[in-house]
Coordinates of C-alpha atoms in Angstrom, one line a residue:
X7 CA 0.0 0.0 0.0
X8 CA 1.3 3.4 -1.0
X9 CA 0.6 6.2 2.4
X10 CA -0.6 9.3 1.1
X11 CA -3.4 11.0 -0.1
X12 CA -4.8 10.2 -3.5
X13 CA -6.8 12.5 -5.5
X14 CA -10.8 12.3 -5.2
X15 CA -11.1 10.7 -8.3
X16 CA -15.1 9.7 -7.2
X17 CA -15.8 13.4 -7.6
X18 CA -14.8 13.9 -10.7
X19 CA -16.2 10.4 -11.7
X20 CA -19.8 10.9 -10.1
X21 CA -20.1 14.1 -12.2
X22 CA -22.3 13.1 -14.9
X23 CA -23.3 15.3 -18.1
X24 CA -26.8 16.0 -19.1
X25 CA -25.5 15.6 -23.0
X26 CA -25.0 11.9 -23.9
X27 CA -24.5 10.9 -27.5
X28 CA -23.4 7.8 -29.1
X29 CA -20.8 8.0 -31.7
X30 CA -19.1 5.3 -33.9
X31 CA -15.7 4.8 -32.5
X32 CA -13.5 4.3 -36.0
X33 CA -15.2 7.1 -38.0
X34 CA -14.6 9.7 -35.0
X35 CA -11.0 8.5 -34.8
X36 CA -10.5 9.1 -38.3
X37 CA -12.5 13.1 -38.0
X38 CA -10.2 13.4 -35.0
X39 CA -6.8 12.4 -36.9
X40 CA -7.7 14.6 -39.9
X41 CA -8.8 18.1 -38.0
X42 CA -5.7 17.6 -36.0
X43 CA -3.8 17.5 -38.6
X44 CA -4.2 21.4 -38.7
X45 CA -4.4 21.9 -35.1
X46 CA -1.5 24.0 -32.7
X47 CA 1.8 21.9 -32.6
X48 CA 1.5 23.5 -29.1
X49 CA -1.8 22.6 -27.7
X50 CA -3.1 19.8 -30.1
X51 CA -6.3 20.9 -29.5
X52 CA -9.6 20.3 -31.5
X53 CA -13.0 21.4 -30.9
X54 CA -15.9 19.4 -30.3
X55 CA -19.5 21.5 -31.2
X56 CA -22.2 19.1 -30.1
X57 CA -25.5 20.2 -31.5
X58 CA -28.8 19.2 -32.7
X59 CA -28.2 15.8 -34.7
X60 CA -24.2 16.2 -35.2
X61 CA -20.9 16.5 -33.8
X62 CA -18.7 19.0 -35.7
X63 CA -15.1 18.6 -35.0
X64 CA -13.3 22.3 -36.1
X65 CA -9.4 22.6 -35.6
X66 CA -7.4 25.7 -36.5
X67 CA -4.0 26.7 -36.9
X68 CA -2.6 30.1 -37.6
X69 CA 0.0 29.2 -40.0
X70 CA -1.4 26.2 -41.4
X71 CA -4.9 27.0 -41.8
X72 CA -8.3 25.0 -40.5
X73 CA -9.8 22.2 -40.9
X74 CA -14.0 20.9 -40.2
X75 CA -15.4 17.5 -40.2
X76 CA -18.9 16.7 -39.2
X77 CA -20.5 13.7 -38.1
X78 CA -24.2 12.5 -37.6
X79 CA -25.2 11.7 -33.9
X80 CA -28.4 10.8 -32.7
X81 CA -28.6 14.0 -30.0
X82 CA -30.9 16.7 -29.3
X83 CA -30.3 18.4 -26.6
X84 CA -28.6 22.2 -26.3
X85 CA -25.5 22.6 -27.9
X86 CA -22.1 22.4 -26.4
X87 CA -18.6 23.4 -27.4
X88 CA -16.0 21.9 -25.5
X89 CA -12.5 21.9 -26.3
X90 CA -9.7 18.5 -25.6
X91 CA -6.6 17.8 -26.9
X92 CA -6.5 15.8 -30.0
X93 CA -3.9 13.0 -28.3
X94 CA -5.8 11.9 -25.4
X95 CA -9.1 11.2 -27.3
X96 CA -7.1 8.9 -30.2
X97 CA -5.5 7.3 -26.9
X98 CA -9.4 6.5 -25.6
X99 CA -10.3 5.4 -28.9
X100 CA -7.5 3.2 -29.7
X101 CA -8.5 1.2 -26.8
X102 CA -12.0 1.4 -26.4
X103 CA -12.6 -2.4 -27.7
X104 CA -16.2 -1.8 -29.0
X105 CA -17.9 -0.4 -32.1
X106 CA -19.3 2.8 -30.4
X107 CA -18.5 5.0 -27.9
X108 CA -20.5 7.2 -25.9
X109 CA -19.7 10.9 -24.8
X110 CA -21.2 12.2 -21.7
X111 CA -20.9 16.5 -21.3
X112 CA -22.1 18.4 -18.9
X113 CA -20.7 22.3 -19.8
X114 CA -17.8 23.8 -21.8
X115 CA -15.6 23.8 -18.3
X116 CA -16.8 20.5 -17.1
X117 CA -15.0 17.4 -17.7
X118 CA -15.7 15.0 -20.4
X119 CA -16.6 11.2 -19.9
X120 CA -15.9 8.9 -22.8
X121 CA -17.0 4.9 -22.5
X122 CA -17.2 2.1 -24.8
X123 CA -20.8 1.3 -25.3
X124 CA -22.8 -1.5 -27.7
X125 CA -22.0 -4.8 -28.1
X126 CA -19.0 -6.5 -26.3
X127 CA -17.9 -3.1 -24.0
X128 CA -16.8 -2.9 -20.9
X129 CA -17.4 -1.0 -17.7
X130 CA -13.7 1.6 -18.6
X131 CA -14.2 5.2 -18.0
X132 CA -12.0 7.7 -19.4
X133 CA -12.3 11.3 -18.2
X134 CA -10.7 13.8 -19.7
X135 CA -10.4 18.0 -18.9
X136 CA -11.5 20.6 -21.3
X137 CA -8.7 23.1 -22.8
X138 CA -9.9 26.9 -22.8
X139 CA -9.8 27.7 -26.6

């Protein structure tokens, strides 16, 4: 046993978002790799505008230029922008073991909660913090 005090990780876990969608894992991975592409060196960051019946994933750069991809989702709640970086979400997905995913929000400074979902997944929750953009 290690002595010391380890973060509250149940706080941050028992959070949950208001906006859940369910999005197919390899064709967000592939949106993700392409707008990041054009993203800051620096930051790596790519936006994530969750509206009414899509997911639009706009990256910019100042030298390079920007990029958009959109994606249907079955959502139809109010819309969030939330900003991550680029590298921690292809980590999620690359190990996510299932089909789809599911992306739980709750605001633009609120942590986001990705998990495998359909068929085969598991009970693995990744969290991971917005990036003010």
């Amino acid at each position: 046993m290690i002595e010391g005090q380890f973060p509250a990780f149940e706080k941050v876990i028992a959070l949950t978002g208001d906006k859940v969608v369910a999005l197919e894992r390899e064709r967000l991975a592939t949106a993700i790799r392409r707008v990041s592409l054009l993203s800051s060196e620096r930051s790596r960051a790519v936006r994530l505008s969750l509206g009414p019946g899509k997911l639009d994933l706009p990256a910019s750069s100042p030298d390079l230029g920007e990029a958009r991809e959109s994606l249907t989702a079955e959502y139809q709640g109010a819309t969030v922008e939330i900003g991550f970086n680029s590298q921690y979400l292809l980590d999620f997905l690359g190990v996510a073991g299932s089909e789809s995913v599911s992306l739980e929000l709750k605001d633009q400074e609120s942590q986001g909660m990705f998990r495998p979902s359909g068929e085969g997944a598991t009970d693995y929750r990744y969290v991971v913090m917005p990036m003010r953009l």
